[in-house]
Short mmCIF file of C-alpha atoms in Angstrom, two decimals:
data_model
loop_
_atom_site.label_atom_id
_atom_site.label_comp_id
_atom_site.label_asym_id
_atom_site.label_seq_id
_atom_site.Cartn_x
_atom_site.Cartn_y
_atom_site.Cartn_z
CA MET A 1 107.36 -49.10 51.03
CA LYS A 2 109.05 -51.22 48.39
CA LYS A 3 109.02 -55.02 48.49
CA ILE A 4 112.42 -56.60 48.96
CA ALA A 5 113.80 -60.01 48.02
CA VAL A 6 116.91 -61.40 49.71
CA VAL A 7 118.66 -64.41 48.19
CA THR A 8 121.30 -66.80 49.50
CA THR A 9 122.42 -70.40 49.11
CA PHE A 10 124.48 -73.02 50.96
CA ASN A 11 125.02 -76.78 51.12
CA ASP A 12 124.29 -79.03 54.08
CA LYS A 13 127.68 -78.42 55.65
CA GLY A 14 127.28 -74.68 55.28
CA TYR A 15 123.81 -74.81 56.77
CA HIS A 16 125.09 -76.33 60.00
CA LEU A 17 128.19 -74.13 60.16
CA TYR A 18 126.54 -70.76 59.53
CA GLY A 19 123.31 -71.04 57.53
CA LYS A 20 121.08 -71.62 60.56
CA LYS A 21 122.29 -68.41 62.20
CA MET A 22 121.98 -66.49 58.96
CA ILE A 23 118.32 -67.49 58.52
CA GLN A 24 117.47 -66.84 62.16
CA GLY A 25 119.15 -63.45 62.00
CA PHE A 26 117.02 -62.59 59.00
CA ILE A 27 113.83 -63.69 60.76
CA ASP A 28 114.70 -61.70 63.88
CA HIS A 29 116.04 -58.49 62.37
CA TRP A 30 115.03 -57.89 58.77
CA PRO A 31 111.96 -55.78 57.92
CA LYS A 32 108.72 -57.62 57.21
CA ASN A 33 108.56 -56.26 53.68
CA ALA A 34 111.59 -58.46 52.91
CA THR A 35 111.37 -62.11 51.83
CA LEU A 36 114.35 -64.47 52.07
CA TYR A 37 114.77 -66.95 49.21
CA VAL A 38 117.12 -69.79 50.17
CA TYR A 39 118.32 -71.98 47.31
CA VAL A 40 118.98 -75.47 48.65
CA GLU A 41 120.32 -78.59 46.93
CA GLU A 42 120.07 -81.04 49.78
CA SER A 43 117.96 -81.12 52.96
CA VAL A 44 115.53 -78.28 53.63
CA PRO A 45 116.35 -76.16 56.73
CA THR A 46 114.05 -76.39 59.74
CA GLU A 47 113.67 -72.62 60.32
CA ARG A 48 110.20 -71.40 59.38
CA ALA A 49 108.67 -67.96 58.86
CA ASP A 50 106.08 -66.43 56.56
CA ASN A 51 108.79 -64.48 54.76
CA VAL A 52 111.29 -67.33 54.26
CA VAL A 53 111.02 -69.40 51.07
CA TYR A 54 113.08 -72.50 50.27
CA VAL A 55 113.80 -73.08 46.59
CA ASP A 56 114.81 -76.50 45.23
CA PHE A 57 117.96 -75.37 43.42
CA ASN A 58 118.38 -78.32 41.06
CA SER A 59 114.82 -78.36 39.76
CA ALA A 60 114.43 -74.58 39.59
CA VAL A 61 117.78 -73.94 37.85
CA PRO A 62 118.67 -76.86 35.54
CA ASP A 63 121.44 -74.82 33.89
CA LEU A 64 123.37 -74.99 37.17
CA VAL A 65 123.17 -78.78 37.02
CA LEU A 66 124.37 -78.74 33.40
CA PHE A 67 127.35 -76.54 34.26
CA LYS A 68 128.35 -78.72 37.21
CA ASP A 69 127.91 -81.94 35.22
CA ARG A 70 129.94 -80.50 32.35
CA HIS A 71 132.85 -79.80 34.68
CA ALA A 72 132.44 -82.57 37.23
CA ASP A 73 135.73 -84.20 36.21
CA ASN A 74 137.53 -81.00 35.27
CA PRO A 75 140.10 -80.12 37.98
CA ARG A 76 140.70 -76.78 36.26
CA ALA A 77 137.10 -75.72 36.98
CA HIS A 78 137.57 -76.56 40.67
CA GLY A 79 140.72 -74.52 41.23
CA LYS A 80 143.01 -77.54 41.22
CA GLU A 81 145.12 -77.13 38.10
CA HIS A 82 148.07 -74.80 37.55
CA LEU A 83 147.39 -72.65 34.48
CA HIS A 84 149.90 -72.20 31.64
CA ASP A 85 150.24 -69.69 28.82
CA LYS A 86 149.99 -70.66 25.14
CA PHE A 87 153.68 -71.59 25.14
CA GLY A 88 153.28 -73.97 28.07
CA LYS A 89 154.88 -71.66 30.62
CA PRO A 90 153.28 -71.86 34.10
CA LEU A 91 151.50 -68.68 35.18
CA PHE A 92 151.95 -66.93 38.53
CA SER A 93 150.23 -64.01 40.22
CA LYS A 94 151.98 -60.80 41.32
CA LYS A 95 152.41 -62.46 44.72
CA ASN A 96 154.09 -65.43 43.00
CA LYS A 97 151.17 -67.77 43.64
CA PRO A 98 150.32 -70.33 40.94
CA LYS A 99 147.38 -69.17 38.85
CA GLY A 100 144.65 -71.77 38.72
CA ILE A 101 145.17 -73.09 42.24
CA GLY A 102 142.83 -72.01 45.05
CA PHE A 103 139.39 -70.58 45.64
CA ILE A 104 139.84 -67.71 43.15
CA TRP A 105 139.74 -70.32 40.39
CA ASP A 106 136.97 -72.54 41.76
CA ALA A 107 134.37 -71.73 39.11
CA VAL A 108 132.04 -74.55 40.14
CA ARG A 109 131.89 -73.40 43.75
CA PHE A 110 130.96 -69.82 42.87
CA SER A 111 128.59 -70.78 40.07
CA HIS A 112 125.93 -71.52 42.71
CA LYS A 113 125.91 -67.88 43.70
CA ILE A 114 125.46 -66.43 40.22
CA TYR A 115 122.84 -68.99 39.23
CA ALA A 116 120.85 -68.24 42.39
CA ILE A 117 121.09 -64.47 41.93
CA THR A 118 120.14 -64.54 38.27
CA HIS A 119 117.24 -66.94 38.75
CA ALA A 120 115.84 -64.78 41.54
CA GLY A 121 116.63 -61.61 39.60
CA LEU A 122 114.62 -62.79 36.61
CA THR A 123 111.68 -64.39 38.44
CA CYS A 124 111.06 -62.48 41.68
CA LYS A 125 108.21 -59.96 41.67
CA GLU A 126 109.71 -57.73 44.37
CA ASP A 127 111.13 -54.27 43.68
CA LEU A 128 114.65 -54.74 45.06
CA LEU A 129 116.87 -57.80 45.34
CA PHE A 130 119.78 -58.19 47.75
CA TRP A 131 122.29 -61.01 47.75
CA LEU A 132 123.53 -61.89 51.24
CA ASP A 133 126.33 -64.42 51.76
CA ALA A 134 125.17 -67.31 53.89
CA ASP A 135 127.93 -66.72 56.45
CA VAL A 136 126.70 -63.18 57.14
CA ARG A 137 124.81 -62.90 60.43
CA THR A 138 122.41 -60.04 61.18
CA PHE A 139 122.81 -58.88 64.79
CA ALA A 140 120.67 -55.74 64.87
CA THR A 141 117.30 -54.72 63.50
CA ILE A 142 117.46 -53.08 60.09
CA PRO A 143 115.58 -49.76 60.15
CA PRO A 144 112.57 -49.26 57.85
CA PHE A 145 113.53 -47.80 54.46
CA PHE A 146 117.28 -48.35 55.08
CA LEU A 147 117.61 -50.68 52.10
CA GLU A 148 115.63 -48.34 49.88
CA LYS A 149 117.96 -45.48 50.83
CA ILE A 150 121.11 -47.33 49.76
CA LEU A 151 119.55 -48.31 46.43
CA ARG A 152 117.59 -45.26 45.31
CA ASP A 153 116.17 -44.76 41.84
CA PRO A 154 117.57 -44.52 39.21
CA ILE A 155 120.56 -46.51 40.57
CA TYR A 156 120.63 -50.12 39.40
CA THR A 157 123.09 -51.79 41.76
CA CYS A 158 124.93 -51.18 45.04
CA TYR A 159 127.91 -53.17 46.29
CA LEU A 160 130.92 -53.16 48.59
CA GLY A 161 133.60 -51.63 46.40
CA ARG A 162 137.30 -51.63 47.21
CA VAL A 163 140.43 -50.22 45.59
CA HIS A 164 142.85 -52.25 43.44
CA LYS A 165 140.94 -55.49 43.94
CA PHE A 166 137.83 -57.19 42.63
CA THR A 167 134.53 -56.14 44.20
CA GLU A 168 133.43 -57.68 47.50
CA CYS A 169 130.12 -59.33 46.59
CA GLY A 170 129.04 -60.66 49.99
CA PHE A 171 126.32 -58.00 49.93
CA VAL A 172 124.99 -56.72 46.61
CA GLY A 173 121.73 -55.00 45.72
CA TYR A 174 119.83 -54.87 42.42
CA ASN A 175 116.87 -52.74 41.37
CA LEU A 176 114.61 -55.31 39.72
CA LYS A 177 112.45 -52.60 38.16
CA HIS A 178 115.40 -50.99 36.38
CA PRO A 179 115.27 -51.30 32.56
CA MET A 180 118.77 -52.85 32.54
CA ASN A 181 117.97 -55.61 35.02
CA ALA A 182 117.10 -58.44 32.62
CA GLU A 183 120.07 -57.71 30.38
CA PHE A 184 122.49 -57.60 33.32
CA MET A 185 121.17 -60.82 34.88
CA LYS A 186 121.26 -62.71 31.59
CA ALA A 187 124.78 -61.47 30.91
CA MET A 188 126.07 -62.80 34.26
CA LYS A 189 124.39 -66.16 33.73
CA HIS A 190 125.77 -66.38 30.19
CA GLN A 191 129.35 -66.37 31.50
CA TYR A 192 128.68 -69.84 32.93
CA ASP A 193 126.29 -71.19 30.30
CA SER A 194 128.89 -70.42 27.61
CA ASP A 195 131.98 -71.21 29.74
CA LYS A 196 133.27 -67.69 29.10
CA ILE A 197 134.01 -67.54 32.83
CA PHE A 198 137.28 -69.33 32.04
CA ARG A 199 138.53 -66.37 30.01
CA MET A 200 138.52 -64.04 33.03
CA ASP A 201 141.36 -63.11 35.38
CA GLY A 202 139.58 -64.97 38.18
CA TRP A 203 136.60 -67.29 38.29
CA THR A 204 134.56 -66.11 41.27
CA ASP A 205 131.16 -64.42 41.19
CA CYS A 206 132.98 -61.16 41.99
CA HIS A 207 134.95 -61.33 38.74
CA VAL A 208 131.76 -62.03 36.80
CA PHE A 209 130.00 -59.07 38.44
CA ASP A 210 132.90 -56.73 37.65
CA SER A 211 133.19 -58.00 34.09
CA VAL A 212 129.50 -57.51 33.29
#
């Protein structure tokens, strides 16, 4: 049986809204060969189990802090500035919504997710890594070997694909033993370290995943 790492992150508000239930659902229903790594920036959750690890986000991933500090006063990086083309003309989506306004353009918000995934993806010793959004609650016991079946060798990644839209990345799996893993993880992280994220059609973790 392969060893599995599961990674997530949330802030204090998210912990009280949904994080507590997410962690408890993991403890109650995930297989014992899986370890949950929770990246926290503020207070440490009270839930305890042998296979739940809390990671101090800021000290473990200083590049996240640098990215956030670099864009702390940049409304554009928080999805609060209407984008314009090189001629100064305001840009709109196909649904006539202003580009640059809204969660799709909140690069700082979604940077937490990529920095957590890539740190875990480059440091964890497990065989498989699964990202699980913190607002996902596990209601039923996951059968043994289920996760291995959906991410069989030589496949590198599994995800929730959809047509004519960016990938749904609330649940994504990575084969940490795959020869492409380090290159893929570093490439996703580089989009934020270099600010190349701002060249994409959207600035969520989903757009970064699809781009890489």
